[in-house]
PDB file of C-alpha atoms in Angstrom:
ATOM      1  CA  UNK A 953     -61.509 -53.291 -13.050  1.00 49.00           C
ATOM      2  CA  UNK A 954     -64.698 -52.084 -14.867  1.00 53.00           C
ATOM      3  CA  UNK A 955     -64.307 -50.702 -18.037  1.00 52.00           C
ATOM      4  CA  UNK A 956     -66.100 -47.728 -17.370  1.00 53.00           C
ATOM      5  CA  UNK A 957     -63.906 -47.190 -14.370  1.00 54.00           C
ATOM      6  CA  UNK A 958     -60.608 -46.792 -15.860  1.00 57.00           C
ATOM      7  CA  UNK A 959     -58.344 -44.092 -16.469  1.00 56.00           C
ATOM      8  CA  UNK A 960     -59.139 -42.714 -20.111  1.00 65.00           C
ATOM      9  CA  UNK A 961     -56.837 -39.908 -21.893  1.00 78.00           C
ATOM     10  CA  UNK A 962     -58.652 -38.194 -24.271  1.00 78.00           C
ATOM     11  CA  UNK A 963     -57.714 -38.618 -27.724  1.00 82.00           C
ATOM     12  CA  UNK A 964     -59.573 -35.605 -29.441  1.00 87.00           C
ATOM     13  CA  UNK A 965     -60.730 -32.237 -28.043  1.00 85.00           C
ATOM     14  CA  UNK A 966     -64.379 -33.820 -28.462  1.00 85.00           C
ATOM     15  CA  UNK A 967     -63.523 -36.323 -25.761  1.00 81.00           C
ATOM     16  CA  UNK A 968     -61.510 -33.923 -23.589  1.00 82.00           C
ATOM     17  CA  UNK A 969     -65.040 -31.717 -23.442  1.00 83.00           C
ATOM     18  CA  UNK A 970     -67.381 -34.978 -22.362  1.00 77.00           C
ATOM     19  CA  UNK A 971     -65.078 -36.538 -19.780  1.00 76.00           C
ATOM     20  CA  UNK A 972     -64.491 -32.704 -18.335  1.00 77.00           C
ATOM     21  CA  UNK A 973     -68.627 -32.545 -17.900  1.00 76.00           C
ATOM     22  CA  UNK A 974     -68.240 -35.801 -15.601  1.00 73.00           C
ATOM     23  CA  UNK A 975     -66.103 -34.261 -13.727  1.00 75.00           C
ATOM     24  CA  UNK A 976     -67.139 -33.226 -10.378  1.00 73.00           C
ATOM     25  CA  UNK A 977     -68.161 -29.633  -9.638  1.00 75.00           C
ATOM     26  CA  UNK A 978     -69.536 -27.048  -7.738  1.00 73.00           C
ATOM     27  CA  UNK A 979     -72.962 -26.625  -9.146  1.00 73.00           C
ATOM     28  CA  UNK A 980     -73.827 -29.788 -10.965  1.00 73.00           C
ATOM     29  CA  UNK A 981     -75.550 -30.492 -13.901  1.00 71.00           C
ATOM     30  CA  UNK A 982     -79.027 -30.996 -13.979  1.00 76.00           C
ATOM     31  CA  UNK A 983     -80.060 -34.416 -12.691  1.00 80.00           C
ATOM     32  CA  UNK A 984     -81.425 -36.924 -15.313  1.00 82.00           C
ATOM     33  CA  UNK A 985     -83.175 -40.511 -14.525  1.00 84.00           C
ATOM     34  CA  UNK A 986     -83.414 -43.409 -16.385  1.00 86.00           C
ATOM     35  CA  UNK A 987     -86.847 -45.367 -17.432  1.00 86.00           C
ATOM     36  CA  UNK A 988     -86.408 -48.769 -17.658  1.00 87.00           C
ATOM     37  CA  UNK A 989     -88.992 -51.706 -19.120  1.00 87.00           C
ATOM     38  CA  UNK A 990     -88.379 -54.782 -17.706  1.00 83.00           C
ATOM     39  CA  UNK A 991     -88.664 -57.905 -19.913  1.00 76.00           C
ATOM     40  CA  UNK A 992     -91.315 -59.202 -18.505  1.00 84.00           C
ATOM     41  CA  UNK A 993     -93.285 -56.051 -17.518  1.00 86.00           C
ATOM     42  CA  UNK A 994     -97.020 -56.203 -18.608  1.00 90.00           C
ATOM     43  CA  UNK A 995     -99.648 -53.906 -20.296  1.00 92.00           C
ATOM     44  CA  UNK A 996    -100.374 -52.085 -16.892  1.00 93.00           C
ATOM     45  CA  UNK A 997     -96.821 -51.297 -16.158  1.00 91.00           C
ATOM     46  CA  UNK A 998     -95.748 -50.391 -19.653  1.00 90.00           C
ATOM     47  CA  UNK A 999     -98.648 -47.618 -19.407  1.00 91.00           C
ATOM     48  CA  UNK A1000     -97.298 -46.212 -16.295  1.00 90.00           C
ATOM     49  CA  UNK A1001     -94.173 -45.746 -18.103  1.00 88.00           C
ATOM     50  CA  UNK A1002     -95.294 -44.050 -21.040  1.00 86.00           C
ATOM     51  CA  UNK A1003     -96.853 -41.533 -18.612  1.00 85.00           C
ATOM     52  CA  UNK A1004     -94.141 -40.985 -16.421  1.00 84.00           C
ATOM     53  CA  UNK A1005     -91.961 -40.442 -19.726  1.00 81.00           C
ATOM     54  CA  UNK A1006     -94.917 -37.925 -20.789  1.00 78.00           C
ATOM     55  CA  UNK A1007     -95.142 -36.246 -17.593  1.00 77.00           C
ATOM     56  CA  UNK A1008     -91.090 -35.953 -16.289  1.00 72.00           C
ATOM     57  CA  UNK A1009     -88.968 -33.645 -18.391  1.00 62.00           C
ATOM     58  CA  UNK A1010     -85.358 -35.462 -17.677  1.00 60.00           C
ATOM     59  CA  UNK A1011     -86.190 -39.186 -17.939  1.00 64.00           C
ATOM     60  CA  UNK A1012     -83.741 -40.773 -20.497  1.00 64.00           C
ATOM     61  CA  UNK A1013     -85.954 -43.530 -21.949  1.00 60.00           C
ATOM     62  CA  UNK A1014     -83.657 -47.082 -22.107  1.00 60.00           C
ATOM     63  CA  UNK A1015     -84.299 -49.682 -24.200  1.00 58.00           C
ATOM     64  CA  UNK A1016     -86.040 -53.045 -22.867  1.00 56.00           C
ATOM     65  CA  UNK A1017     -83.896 -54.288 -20.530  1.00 59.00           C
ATOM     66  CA  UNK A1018     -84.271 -58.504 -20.320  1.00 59.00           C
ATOM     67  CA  UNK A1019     -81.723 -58.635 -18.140  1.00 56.00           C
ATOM     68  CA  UNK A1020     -82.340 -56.627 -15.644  1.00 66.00           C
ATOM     69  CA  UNK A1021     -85.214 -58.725 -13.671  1.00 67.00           C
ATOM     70  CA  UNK A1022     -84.142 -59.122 -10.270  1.00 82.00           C
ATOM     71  CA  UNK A1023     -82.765 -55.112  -9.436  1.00 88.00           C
ATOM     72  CA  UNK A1024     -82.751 -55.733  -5.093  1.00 89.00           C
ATOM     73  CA  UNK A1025     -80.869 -59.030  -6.109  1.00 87.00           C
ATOM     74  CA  UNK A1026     -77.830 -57.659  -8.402  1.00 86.00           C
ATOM     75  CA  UNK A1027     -77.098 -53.779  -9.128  1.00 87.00           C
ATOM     76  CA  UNK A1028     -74.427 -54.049 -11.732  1.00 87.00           C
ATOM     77  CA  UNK A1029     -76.452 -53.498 -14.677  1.00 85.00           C
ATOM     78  CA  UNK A1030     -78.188 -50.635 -13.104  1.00 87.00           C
ATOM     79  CA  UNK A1031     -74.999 -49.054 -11.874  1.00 87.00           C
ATOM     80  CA  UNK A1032     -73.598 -49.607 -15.187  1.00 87.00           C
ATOM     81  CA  UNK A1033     -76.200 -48.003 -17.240  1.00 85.00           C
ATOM     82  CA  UNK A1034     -76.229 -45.129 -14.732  1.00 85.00           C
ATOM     83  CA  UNK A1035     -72.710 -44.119 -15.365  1.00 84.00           C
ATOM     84  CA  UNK A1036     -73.264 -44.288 -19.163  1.00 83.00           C
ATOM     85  CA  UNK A1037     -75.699 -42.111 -20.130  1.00 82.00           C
ATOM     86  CA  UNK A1038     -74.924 -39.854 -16.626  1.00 82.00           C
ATOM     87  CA  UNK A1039     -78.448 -40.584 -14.888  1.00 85.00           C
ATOM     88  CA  UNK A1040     -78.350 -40.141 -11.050  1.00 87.00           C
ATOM     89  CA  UNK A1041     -82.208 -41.731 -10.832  1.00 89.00           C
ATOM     90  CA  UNK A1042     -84.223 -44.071 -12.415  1.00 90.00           C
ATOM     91  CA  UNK A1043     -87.466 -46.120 -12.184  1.00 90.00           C
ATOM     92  CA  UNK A1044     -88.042 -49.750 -13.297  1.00 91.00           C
ATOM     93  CA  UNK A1045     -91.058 -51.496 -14.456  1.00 91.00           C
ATOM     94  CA  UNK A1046     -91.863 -55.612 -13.928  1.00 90.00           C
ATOM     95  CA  UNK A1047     -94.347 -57.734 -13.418  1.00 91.00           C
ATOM     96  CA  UNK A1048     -94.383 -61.410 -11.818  1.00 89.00           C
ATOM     97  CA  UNK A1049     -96.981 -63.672  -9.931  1.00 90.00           C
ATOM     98  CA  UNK A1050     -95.068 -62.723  -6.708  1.00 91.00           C
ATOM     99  CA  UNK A1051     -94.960 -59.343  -7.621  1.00 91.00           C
ATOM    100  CA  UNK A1052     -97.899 -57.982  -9.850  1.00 93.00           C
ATOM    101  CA  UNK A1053     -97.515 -54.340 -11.262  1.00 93.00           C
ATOM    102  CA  UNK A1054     -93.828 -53.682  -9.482  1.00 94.00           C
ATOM    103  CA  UNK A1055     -92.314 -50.481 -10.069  1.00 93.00           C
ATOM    104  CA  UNK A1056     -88.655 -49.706  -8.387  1.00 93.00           C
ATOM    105  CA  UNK A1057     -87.424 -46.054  -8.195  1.00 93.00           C
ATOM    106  CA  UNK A1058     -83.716 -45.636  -7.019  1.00 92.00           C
ATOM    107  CA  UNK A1059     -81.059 -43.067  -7.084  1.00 92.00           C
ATOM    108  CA  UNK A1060     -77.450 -43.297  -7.407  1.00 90.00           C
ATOM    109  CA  UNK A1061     -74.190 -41.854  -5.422  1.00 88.00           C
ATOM    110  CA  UNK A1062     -71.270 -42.056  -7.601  1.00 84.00           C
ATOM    111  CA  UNK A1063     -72.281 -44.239  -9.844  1.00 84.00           C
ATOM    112  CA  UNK A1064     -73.718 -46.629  -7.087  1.00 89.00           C
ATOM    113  CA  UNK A1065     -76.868 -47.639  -5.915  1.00 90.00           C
ATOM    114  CA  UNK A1066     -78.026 -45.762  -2.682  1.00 92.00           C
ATOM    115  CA  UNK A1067     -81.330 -45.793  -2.334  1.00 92.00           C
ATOM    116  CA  UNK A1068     -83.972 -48.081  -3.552  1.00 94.00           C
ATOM    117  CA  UNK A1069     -87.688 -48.445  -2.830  1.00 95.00           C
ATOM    118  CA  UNK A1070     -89.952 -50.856  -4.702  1.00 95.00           C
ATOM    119  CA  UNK A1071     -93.715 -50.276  -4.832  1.00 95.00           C
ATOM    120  CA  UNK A1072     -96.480 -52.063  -5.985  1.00 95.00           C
ATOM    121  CA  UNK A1073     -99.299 -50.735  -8.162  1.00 94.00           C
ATOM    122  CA  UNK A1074    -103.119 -51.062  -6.751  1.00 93.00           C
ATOM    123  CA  UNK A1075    -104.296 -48.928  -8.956  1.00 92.00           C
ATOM    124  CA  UNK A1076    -103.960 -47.041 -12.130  1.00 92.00           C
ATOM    125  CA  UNK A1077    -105.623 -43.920 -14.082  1.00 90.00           C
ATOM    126  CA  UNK A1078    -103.768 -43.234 -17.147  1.00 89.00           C
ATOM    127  CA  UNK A1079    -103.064 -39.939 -18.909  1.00 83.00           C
ATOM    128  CA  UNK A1080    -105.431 -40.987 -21.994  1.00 85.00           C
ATOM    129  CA  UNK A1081    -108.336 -41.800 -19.453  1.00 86.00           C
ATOM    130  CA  UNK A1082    -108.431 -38.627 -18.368  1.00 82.00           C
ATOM    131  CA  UNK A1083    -110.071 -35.784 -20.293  1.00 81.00           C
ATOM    132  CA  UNK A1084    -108.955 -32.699 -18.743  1.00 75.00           C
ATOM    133  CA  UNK A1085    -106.875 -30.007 -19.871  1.00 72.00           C
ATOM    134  CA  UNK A1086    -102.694 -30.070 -19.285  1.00 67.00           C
ATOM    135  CA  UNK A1087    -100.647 -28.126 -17.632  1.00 62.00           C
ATOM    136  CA  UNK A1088     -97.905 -26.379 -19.731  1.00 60.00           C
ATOM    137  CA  UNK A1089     -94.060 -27.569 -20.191  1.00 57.00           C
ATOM    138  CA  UNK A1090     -92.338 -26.136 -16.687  1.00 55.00           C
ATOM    139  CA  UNK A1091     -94.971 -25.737 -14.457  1.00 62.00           C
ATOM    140  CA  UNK A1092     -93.710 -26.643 -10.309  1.00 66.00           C
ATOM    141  CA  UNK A1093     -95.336 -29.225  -8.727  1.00 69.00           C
ATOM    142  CA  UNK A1094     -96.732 -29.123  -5.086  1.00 74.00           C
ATOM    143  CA  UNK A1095     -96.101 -31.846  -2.994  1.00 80.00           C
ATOM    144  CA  UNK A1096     -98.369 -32.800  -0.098  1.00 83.00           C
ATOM    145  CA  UNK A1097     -97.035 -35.863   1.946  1.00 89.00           C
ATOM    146  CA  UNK A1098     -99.836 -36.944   4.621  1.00 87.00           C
ATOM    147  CA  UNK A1099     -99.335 -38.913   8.170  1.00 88.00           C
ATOM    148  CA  UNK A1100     -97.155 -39.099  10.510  1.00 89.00           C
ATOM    149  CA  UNK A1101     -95.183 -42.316   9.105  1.00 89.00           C
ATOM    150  CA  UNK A1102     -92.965 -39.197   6.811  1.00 90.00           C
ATOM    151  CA  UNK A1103     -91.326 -37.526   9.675  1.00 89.00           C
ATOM    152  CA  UNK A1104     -91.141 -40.932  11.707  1.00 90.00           C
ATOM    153  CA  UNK A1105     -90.543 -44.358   9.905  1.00 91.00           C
ATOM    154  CA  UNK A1106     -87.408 -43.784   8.633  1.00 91.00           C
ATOM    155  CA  UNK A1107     -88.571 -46.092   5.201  1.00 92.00           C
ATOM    156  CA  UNK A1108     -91.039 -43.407   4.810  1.00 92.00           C
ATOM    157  CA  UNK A1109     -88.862 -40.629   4.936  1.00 92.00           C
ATOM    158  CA  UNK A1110     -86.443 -41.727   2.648  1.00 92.00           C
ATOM    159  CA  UNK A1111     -89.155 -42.243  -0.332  1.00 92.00           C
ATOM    160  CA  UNK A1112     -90.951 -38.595   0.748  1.00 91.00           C
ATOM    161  CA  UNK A1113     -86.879 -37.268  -0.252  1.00 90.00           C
ATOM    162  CA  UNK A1114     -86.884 -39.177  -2.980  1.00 90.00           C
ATOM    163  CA  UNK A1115     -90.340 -38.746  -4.240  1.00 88.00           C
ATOM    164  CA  UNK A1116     -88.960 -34.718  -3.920  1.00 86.00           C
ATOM    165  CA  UNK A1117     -86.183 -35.344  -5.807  1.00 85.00           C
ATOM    166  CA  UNK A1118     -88.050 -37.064  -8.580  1.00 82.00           C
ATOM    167  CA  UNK A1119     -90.861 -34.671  -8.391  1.00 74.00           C
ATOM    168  CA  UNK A1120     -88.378 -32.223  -9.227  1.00 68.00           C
ATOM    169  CA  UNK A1121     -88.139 -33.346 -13.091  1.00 58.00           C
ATOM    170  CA  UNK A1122     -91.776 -32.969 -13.150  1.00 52.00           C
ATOM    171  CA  UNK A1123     -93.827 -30.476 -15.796  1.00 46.00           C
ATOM    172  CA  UNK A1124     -97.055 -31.638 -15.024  1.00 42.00           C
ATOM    173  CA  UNK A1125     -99.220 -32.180 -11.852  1.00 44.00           C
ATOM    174  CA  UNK A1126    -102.882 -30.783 -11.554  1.00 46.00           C
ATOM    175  CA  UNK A1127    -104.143 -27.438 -12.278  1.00 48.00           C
ATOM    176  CA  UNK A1128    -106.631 -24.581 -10.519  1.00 65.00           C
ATOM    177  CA  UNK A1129    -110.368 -24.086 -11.677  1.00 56.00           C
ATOM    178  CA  UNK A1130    -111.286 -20.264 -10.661  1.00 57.00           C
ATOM    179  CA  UNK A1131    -115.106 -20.422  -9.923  1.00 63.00           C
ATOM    180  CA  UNK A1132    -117.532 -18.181  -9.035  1.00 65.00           C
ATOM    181  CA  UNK A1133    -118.157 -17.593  -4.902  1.00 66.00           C
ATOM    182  CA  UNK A1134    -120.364 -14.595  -4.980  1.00 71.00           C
ATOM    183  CA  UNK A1135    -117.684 -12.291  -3.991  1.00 77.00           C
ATOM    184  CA  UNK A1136    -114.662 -10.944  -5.352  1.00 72.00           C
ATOM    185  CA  UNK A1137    -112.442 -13.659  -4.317  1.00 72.00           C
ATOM    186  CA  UNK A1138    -113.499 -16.938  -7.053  1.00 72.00           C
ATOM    187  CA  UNK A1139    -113.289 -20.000  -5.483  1.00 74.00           C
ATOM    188  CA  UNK A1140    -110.279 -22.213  -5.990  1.00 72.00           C
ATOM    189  CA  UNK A1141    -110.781 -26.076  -6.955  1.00 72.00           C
ATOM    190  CA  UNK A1142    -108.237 -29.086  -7.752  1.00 73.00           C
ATOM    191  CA  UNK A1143    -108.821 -30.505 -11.206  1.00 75.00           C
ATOM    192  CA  UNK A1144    -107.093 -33.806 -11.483  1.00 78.00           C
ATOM    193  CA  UNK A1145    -104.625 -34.016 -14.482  1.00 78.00           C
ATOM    194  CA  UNK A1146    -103.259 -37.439 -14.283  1.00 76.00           C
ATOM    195  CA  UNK A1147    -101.776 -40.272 -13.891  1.00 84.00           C
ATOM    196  CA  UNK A1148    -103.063 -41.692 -11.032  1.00 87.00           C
ATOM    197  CA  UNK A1149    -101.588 -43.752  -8.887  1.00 90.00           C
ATOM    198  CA  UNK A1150    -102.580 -45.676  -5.676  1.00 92.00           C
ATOM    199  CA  UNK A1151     -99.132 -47.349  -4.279  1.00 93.00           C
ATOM    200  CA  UNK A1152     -98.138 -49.817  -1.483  1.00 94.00           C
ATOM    201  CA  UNK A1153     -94.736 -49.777   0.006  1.00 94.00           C
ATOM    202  CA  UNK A1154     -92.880 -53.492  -0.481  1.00 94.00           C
ATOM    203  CA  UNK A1155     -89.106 -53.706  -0.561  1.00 93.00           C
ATOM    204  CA  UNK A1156     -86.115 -51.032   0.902  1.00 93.00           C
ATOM    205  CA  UNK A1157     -82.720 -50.979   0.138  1.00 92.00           C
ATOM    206  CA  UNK A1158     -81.278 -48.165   2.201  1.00 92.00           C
ATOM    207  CA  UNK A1159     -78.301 -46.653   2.471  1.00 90.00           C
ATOM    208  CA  UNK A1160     -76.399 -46.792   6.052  1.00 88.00           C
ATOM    209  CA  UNK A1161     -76.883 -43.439   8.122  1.00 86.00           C
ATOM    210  CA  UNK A1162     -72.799 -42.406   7.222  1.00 89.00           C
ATOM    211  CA  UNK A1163     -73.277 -43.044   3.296  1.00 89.00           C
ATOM    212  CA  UNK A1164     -76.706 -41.271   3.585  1.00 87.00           C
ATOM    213  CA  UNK A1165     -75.048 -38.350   5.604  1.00 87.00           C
ATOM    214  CA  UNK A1166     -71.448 -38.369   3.068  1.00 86.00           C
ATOM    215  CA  UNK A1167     -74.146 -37.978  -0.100  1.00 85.00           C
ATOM    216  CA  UNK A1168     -75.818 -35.416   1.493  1.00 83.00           C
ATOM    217  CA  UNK A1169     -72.500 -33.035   2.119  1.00 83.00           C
ATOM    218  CA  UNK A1170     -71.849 -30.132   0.858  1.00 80.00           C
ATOM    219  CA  UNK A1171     -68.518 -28.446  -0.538  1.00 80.00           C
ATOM    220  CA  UNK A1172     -67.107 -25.933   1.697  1.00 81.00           C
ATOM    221  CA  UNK A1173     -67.004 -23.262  -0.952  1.00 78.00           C
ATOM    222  CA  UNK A1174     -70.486 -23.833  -1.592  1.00 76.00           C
ATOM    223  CA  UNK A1175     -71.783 -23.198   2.404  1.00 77.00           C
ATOM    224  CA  UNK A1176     -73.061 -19.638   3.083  1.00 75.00           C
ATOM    225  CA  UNK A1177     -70.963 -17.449   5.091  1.00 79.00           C
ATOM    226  CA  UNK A1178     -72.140 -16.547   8.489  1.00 78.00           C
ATOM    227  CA  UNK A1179     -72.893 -12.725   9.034  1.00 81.00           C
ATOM    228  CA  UNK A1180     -73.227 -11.388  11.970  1.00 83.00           C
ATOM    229  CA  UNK A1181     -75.882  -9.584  13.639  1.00 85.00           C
ATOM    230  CA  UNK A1182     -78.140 -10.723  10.831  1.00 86.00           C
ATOM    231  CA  UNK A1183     -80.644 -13.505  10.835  1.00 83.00           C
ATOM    232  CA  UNK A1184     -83.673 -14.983   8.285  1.00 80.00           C
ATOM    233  CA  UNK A1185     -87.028 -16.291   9.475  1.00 81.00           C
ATOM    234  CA  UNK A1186     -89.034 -19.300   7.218  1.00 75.00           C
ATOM    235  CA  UNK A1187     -89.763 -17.067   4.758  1.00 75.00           C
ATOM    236  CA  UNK A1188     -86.962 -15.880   3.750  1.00 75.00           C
ATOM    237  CA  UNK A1189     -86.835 -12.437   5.225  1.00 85.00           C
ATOM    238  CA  UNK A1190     -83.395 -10.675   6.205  1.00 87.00           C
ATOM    239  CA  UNK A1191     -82.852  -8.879   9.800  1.00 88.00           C
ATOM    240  CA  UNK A1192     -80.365  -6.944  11.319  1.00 88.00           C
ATOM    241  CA  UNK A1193     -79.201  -5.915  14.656  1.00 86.00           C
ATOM    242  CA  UNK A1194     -77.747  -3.334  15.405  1.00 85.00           C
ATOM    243  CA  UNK A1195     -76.005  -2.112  18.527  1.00 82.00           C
ATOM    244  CA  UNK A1196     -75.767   1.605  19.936  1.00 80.00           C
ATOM    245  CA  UNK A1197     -74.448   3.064  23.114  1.00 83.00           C
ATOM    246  CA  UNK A1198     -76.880   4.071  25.708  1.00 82.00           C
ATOM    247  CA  UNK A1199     -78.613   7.598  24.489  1.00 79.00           C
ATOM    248  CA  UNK A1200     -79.688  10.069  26.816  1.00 79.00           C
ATOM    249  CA  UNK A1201     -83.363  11.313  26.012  1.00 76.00           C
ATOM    250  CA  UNK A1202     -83.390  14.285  28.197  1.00 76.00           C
ATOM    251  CA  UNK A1203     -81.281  16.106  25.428  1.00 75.00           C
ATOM    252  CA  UNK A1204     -83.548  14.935  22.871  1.00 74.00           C
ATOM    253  CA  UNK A1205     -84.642  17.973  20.802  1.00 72.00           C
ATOM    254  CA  UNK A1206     -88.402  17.976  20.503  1.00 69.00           C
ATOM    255  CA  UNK A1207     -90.767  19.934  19.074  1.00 67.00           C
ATOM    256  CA  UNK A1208     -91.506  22.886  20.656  1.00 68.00           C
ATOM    257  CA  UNK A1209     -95.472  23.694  21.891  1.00 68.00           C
ATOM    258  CA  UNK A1210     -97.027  25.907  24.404  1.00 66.00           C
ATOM    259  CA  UNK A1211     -98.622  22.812  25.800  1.00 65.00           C
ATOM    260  CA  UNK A1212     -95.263  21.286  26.690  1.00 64.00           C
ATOM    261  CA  UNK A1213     -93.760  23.997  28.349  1.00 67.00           C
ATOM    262  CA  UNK A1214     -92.704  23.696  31.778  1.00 67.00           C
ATOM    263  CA  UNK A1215     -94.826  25.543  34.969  1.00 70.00           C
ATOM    264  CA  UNK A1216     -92.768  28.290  36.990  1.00 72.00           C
ATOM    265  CA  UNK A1217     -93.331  25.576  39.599  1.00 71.00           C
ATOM    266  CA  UNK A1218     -91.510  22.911  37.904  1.00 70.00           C
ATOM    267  CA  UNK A1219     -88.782  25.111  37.070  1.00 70.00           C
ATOM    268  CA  UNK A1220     -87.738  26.210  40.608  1.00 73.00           C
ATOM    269  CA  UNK A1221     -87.643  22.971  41.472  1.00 75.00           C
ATOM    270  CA  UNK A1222     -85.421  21.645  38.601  1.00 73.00           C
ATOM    271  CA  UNK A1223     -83.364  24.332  39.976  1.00 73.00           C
ATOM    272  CA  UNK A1224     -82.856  23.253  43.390  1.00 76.00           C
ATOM    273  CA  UNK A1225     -81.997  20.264  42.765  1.00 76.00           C
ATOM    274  CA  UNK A1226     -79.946  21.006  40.215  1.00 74.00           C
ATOM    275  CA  UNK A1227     -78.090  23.392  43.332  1.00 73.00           C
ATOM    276  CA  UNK A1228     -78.300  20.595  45.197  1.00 73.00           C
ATOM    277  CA  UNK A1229     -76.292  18.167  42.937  1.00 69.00           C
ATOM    278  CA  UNK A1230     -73.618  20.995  42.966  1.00 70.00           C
ATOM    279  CA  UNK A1231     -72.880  21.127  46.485  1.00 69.00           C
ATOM    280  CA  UNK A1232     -72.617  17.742  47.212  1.00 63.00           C
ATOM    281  CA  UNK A1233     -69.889  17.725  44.422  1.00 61.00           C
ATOM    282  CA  UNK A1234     -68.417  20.126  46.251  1.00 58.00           C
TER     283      UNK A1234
END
């Protein structure tokens, strides 16, 4: 049995609090991802790293890694690290002649690998090569995923979820330029903040549909409750139906006018039948 994995009783009340934070719960604490160097990760890599550690608020820098070269080959060392310092993601740097500029982003399921994408890096603009203004600690990203390959391919998919889970951690993306347009309304431009990245899909290590679905599951206690008669449209507004008996309008008090008022024609007839209706009750 792994070391990590076996039944420890606390010894001092400062050890009671950490393992009860590992514990699982209802609302869980906020994700964190490990950055790992590879040992033989190059100049070009180890840049991309700095900036991701710049740009992503929750990445728990590790320490060079040698060991960790071959992550699609053995996941012990990842999984290990993962349930040490309590990192659900991570992202790992290398470089080879088979493999230039490698970069491998994963995320974890109880400790375990269960998804893992490697990419390869085509090309680069770092932080430091880019002059521009930054955004401020905090600021949401928006995410704009392209083609048809992220609702289809089902490789593609998975990395647009986990490109949105990792671009959750992010306090940094590209800002607005308000120019002049000769009216009231300025015209709004993109200003590129950096890093750059051009990237080309390479390896997947996917989960199976029933891990992927048992990951994705969500406590009872934590599902809204079904009301009924009310619904909610994309945006998030609430409506309700409601149900009434049948009214009848010909009671309905209305305002009187002289221009409503009914002819001494349309009375006598109202009357008739109105005598009518009676003596066929009768």
């Amino acid at each position: 049995m792994d070391a990590l994995d076996r039944v420890v009783k606390p010894k001092t009340k400062r050890a009671k609090r950490f393992l009860e934070k590992r514990e699982p719960k209802l609302s869980e604490n906020i994700k964190n991802a490990m950055l790992i160097k590879g040992g033989n990760a190059n100049a070009t890599v180890t840049q991309v790293l700095r900036d991701v550690n710049l740009v992503y608020s929750h990445f728990r820098k590790i320490s060079d890694l040698k060991n960790i070269t071959r992550p699609f080959e053995d996941q012990t060392s990842l999984e290990f690290f993962s349930k040490k310092s309590d990192c659900s993601l991570f992202m790992f740097g290398s470089h080879n002649k088979k493999r230039p500029n490698n970069l491998v982003i994963g995320r974890m399921y109880d400790y375990h690998v269960l998804d893992m994408i490697e990419l390869g890096i085509e090309k680069f603009v770092s932080l430091k090569d880019i002059k521009n203004s930054k955004c401020p600690e905090g600021t949401k990203p928006m995410l704009i995923f392209a083609g048809d390959d992220f609702d289809v391919t089902e490789d593609y998919r998975r990395l647009k979820s986990l490109l949105i889970e990792m671009g959750s951690l992010r306090k940094e993306l590209r800002g607005l330029l308000l120019k002049k347009s000769g009216c009231r309304t300025p015209r709004i431009e993109l200003e590129e903040m950096g890093p750059s990245l051009d990237l080309v899909l390479r390896r997947t290590h996917l989960a199976s549909d029933d891990l992927y679905k048992l990951s994705m599951k969500m406590p009872k206690a934590l599902k809204p409750k079904k009301k009924k008669n009310i619904s909610h449209d994309t945006f998030g507004t609430t409506y309700g139906r409601i149900h009434m008996q049948k009214q009848d309008l010909s009671r309905l008090q209305t305002r009187k006018m002289k221009g409503l008022k009914k002819r001494p024609a349309e009375r006598i007839t109202e009357d008739q039948e109105k005598k009518a209706k009676r003596i066929k009750k009768n």
